[in-house]
Short mmCIF file of C-alpha atoms and ligand atoms in Angstrom, two decimals:
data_model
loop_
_atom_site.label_atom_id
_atom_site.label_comp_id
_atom_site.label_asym_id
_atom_site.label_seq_id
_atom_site.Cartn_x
_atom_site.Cartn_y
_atom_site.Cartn_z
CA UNK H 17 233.85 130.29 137.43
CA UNK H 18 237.10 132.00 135.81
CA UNK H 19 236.94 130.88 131.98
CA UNK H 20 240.19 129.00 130.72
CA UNK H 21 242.35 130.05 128.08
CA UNK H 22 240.64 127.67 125.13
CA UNK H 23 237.38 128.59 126.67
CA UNK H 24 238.18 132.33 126.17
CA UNK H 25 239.60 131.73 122.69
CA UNK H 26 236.24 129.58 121.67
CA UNK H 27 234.06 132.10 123.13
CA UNK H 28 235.97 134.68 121.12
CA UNK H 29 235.58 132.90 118.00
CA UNK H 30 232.38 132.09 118.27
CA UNK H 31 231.36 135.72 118.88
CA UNK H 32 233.31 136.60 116.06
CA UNK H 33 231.63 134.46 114.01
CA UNK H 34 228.48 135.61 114.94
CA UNK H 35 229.39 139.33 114.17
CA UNK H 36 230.52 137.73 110.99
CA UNK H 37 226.71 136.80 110.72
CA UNK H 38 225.86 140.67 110.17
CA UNK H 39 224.87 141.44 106.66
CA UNK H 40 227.69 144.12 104.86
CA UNK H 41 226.42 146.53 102.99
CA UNK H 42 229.33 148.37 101.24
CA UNK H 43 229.41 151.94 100.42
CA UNK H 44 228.28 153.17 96.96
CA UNK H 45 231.62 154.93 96.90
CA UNK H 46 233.56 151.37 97.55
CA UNK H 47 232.01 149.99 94.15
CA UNK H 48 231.00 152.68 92.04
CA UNK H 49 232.75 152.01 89.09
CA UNK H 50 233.14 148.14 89.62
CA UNK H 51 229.57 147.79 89.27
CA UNK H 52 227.54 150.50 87.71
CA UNK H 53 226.05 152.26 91.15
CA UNK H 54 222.64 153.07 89.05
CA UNK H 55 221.91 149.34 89.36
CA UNK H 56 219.84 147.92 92.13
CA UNK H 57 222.30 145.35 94.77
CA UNK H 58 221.60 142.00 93.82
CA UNK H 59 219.28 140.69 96.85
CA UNK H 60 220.59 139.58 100.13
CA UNK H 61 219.98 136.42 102.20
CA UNK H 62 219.01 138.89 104.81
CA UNK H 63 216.52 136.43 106.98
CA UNK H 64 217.09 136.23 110.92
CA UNK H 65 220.38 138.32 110.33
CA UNK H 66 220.99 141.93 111.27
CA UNK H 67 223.26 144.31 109.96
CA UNK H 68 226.46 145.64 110.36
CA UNK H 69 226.25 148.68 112.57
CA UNK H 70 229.33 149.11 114.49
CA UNK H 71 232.58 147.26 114.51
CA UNK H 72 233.70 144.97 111.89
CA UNK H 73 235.52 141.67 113.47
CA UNK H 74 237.14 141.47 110.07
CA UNK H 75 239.27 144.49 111.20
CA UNK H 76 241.64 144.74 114.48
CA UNK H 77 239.44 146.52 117.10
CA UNK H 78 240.20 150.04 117.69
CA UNK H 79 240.60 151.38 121.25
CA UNK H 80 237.55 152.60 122.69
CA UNK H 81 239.05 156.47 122.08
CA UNK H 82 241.66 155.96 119.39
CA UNK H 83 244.36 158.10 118.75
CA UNK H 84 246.41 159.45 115.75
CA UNK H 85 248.98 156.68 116.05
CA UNK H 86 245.68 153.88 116.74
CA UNK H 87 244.83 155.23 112.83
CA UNK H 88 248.70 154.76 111.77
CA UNK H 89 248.91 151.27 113.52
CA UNK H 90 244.98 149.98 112.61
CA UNK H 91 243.33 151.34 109.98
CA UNK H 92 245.79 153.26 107.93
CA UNK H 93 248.03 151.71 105.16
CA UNK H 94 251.87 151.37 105.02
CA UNK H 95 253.07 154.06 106.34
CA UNK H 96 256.70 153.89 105.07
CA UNK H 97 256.05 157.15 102.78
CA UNK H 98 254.71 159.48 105.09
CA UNK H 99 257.32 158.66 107.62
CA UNK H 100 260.07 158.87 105.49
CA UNK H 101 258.79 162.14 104.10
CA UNK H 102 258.50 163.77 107.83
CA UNK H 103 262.36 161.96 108.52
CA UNK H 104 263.68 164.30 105.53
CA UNK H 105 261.63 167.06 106.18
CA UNK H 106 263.26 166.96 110.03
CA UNK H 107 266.80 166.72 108.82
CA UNK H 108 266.46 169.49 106.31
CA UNK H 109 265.91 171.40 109.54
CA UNK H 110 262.40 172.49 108.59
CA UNK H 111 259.84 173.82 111.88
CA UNK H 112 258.03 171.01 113.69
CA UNK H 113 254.67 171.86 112.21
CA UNK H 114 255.98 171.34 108.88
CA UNK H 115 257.25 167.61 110.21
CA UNK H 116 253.71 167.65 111.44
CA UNK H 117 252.04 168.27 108.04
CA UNK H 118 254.61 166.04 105.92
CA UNK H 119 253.70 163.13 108.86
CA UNK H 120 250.17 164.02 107.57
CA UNK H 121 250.32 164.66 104.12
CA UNK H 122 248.91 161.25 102.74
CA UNK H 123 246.63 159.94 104.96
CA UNK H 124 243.50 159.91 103.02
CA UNK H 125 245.15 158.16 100.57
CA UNK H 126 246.28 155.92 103.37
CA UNK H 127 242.95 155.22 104.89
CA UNK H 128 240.34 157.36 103.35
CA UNK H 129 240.00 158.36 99.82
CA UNK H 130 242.76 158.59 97.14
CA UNK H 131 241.10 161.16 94.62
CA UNK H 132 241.32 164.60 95.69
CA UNK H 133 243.76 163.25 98.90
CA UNK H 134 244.79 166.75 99.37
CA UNK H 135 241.49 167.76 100.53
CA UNK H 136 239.96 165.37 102.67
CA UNK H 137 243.44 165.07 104.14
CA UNK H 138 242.76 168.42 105.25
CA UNK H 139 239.73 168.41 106.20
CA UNK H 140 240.35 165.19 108.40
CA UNK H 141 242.89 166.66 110.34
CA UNK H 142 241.93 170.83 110.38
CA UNK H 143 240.22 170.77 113.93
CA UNK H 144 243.36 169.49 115.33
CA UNK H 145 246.36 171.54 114.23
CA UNK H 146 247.15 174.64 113.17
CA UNK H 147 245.51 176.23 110.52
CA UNK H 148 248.97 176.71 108.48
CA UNK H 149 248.92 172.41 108.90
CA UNK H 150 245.49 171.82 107.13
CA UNK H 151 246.09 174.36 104.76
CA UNK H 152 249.42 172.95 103.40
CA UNK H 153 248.04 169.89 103.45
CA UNK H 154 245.07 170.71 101.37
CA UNK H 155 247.51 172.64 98.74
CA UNK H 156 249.67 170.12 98.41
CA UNK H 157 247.44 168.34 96.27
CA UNK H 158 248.03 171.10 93.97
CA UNK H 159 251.72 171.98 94.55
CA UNK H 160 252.47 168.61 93.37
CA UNK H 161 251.65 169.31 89.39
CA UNK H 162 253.56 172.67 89.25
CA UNK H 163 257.97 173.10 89.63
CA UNK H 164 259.29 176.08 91.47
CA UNK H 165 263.09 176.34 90.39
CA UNK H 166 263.55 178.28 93.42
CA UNK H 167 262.98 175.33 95.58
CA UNK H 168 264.47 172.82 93.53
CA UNK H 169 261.35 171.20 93.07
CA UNK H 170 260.36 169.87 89.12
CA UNK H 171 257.54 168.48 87.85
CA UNK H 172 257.88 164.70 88.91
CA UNK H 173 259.25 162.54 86.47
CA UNK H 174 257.28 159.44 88.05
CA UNK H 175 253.98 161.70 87.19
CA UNK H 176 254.71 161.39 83.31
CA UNK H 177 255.49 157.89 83.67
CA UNK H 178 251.76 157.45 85.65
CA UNK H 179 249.74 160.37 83.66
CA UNK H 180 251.48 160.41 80.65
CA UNK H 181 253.76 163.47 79.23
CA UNK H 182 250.85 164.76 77.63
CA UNK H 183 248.82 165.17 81.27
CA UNK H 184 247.17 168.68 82.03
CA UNK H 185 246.01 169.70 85.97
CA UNK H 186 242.14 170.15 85.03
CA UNK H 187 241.28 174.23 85.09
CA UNK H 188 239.96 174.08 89.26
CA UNK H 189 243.54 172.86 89.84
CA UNK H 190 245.32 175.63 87.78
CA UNK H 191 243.32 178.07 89.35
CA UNK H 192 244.03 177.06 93.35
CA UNK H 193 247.49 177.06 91.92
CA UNK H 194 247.81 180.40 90.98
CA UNK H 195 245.97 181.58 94.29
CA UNK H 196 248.54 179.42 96.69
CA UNK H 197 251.37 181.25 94.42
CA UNK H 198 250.25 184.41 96.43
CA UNK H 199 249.32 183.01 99.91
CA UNK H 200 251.74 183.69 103.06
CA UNK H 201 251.63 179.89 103.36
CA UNK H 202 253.26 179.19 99.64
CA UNK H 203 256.27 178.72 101.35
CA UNK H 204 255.03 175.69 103.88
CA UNK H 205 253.05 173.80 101.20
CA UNK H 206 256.21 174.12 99.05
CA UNK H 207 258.35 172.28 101.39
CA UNK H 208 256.06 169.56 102.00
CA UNK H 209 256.12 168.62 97.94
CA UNK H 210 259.78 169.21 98.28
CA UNK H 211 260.06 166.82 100.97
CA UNK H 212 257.46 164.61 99.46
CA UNK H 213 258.86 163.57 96.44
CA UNK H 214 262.58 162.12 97.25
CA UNK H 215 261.16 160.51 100.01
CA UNK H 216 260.54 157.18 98.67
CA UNK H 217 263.24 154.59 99.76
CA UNK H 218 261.96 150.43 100.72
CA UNK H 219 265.38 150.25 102.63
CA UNK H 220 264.51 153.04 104.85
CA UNK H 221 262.51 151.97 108.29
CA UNK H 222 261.64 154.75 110.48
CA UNK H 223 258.99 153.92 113.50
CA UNK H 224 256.08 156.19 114.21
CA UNK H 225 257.44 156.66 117.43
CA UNK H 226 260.21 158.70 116.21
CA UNK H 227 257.46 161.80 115.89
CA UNK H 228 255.54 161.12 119.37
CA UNK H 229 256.94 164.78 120.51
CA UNK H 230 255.85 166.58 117.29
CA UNK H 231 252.42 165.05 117.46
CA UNK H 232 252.14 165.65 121.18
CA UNK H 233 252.93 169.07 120.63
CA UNK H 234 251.15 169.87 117.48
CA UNK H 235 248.19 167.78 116.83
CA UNK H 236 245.16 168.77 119.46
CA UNK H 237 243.91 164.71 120.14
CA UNK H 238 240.51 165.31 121.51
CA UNK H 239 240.12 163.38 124.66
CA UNK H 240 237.07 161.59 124.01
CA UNK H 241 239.01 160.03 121.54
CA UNK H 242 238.77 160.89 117.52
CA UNK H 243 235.43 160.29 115.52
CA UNK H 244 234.24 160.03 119.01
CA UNK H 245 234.26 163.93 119.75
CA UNK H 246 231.74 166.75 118.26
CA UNK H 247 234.68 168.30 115.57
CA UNK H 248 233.87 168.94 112.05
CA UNK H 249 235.30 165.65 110.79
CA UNK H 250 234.58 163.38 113.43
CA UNK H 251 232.59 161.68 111.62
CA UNK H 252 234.96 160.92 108.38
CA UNK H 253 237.27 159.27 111.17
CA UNK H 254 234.58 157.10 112.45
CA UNK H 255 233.84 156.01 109.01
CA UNK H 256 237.34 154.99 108.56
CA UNK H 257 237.01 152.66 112.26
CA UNK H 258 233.83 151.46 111.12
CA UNK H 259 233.86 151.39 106.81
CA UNK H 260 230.95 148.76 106.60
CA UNK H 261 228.53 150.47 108.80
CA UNK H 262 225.46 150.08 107.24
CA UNK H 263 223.76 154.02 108.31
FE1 FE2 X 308 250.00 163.49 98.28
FE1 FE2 X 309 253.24 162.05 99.33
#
């Protein structure tokens, strides 16, 4: 017999609540620094319970083969910054792959890992666009701490107001600097800091539907759906639909 709407709702909840049941197990990476990761976890009332080893009910449930735009809409933070960044970059008449990468540009902080952004940014999205894309992406992370004039991009001021005036790019990041200064791709990792840093506005609502074209024709989605393929970085995006898996 069909179930009724309450029926489907309690059955629903109750499932949730026994997923809710699962022992979590967070990351070393998620605390380290909150509690000192040399320590062992205090103990667990782990009797009769398993753990968590898939999807978290706490979280909205991903499609079975998520997209780019399932990330944006479930998993990913606001997105205001991104998409106002790949608005500007679009009206300053810049090539659709450069749209592409300032769409892109932020989304480890936005659902991954903040330190070092630049790079797993890259590295999440490098099987699936051109390698200009990933590479931009990945420099931009060190574009941001040096002005080119030429471009009328300075050193931002918001950076001595977070860092402090006396802040100094550690020596790795001076060095990748002055090897993008003489890559062919200077140019496209330029415009995304340059495009980047004005793009900040709370007033400003642009949908992610606005860049359905650009995505569709630059960013490769693999069919079985991402993390869900055999790329390079599935895994880092099934980590991101599934954070508290315990292995
Ligand atoms: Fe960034
Ligand atoms: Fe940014």
């Amino acid at each position: 017999m069909a179930m009724t709407s309450l029926e489907r709702a309690e059955a629903a909840e109750h499932a949730m609540s026994q997923e809710l049941d699962r022992i979590v197990v967070k990351s070393v990476i998620y605390t380290s620094g909150d509690r000192d990761p040399r320590q062992p976890l205090p103990p667990q009332q782990s009797q009769g319970k398993l753990y968590m080893m898939g999807h978290d009910p706490r979280l909205p449930l991903m499609p079975e083969k998520p997209t780019l735009f399932d990330f944006f809409k479930y998993r990913f933070g606001p997105s205001a910054h991104v998409l106002q960044s790949a608005r500007l970059a679009k009206k300053n008449g810049v090539s659709e792959k450069i749209v592409l990468a300032c769409l892109l540009h932020d989304i480890s902080v936005m659902g991954f890992i903040r330190g070092d952004h630049g790079y797993w940014g890259a590295q999440l999205v490098e099987p699936y666009v051109d390698e200009e894309v990933s590479w931009a992406i990945r420099h931009h992370q060190v574009l941001r701490f040096f002005a080119d004039e030429s471009y009328g991009y300075k050193y931002p001021d918001s950076y001595v107001r977070l860092f402090g005036a006396d802040y100094q790019p550690e020596p790795h990041i001076q060095e990748a600097y002055r090897r993008a200064r003489e890559h062919k791709w200077y140019e496209t990792c330029r415009l995304i800091t340059v495009n980047d840093l004005y793009a900040f506005d709370p007033n400003v609502k642009v949908e992610l539907e606005e860049f359905t074209d650009v995505v569709g024709r630059h960013f490769k989605q693999p069919k079985e759906g991402l993390g869900f393929d055999q790329s390079p970085s599935a895994h880092m995006w099934r980590t991101m639909n599934h954070p508290t898996k315990y292995l």
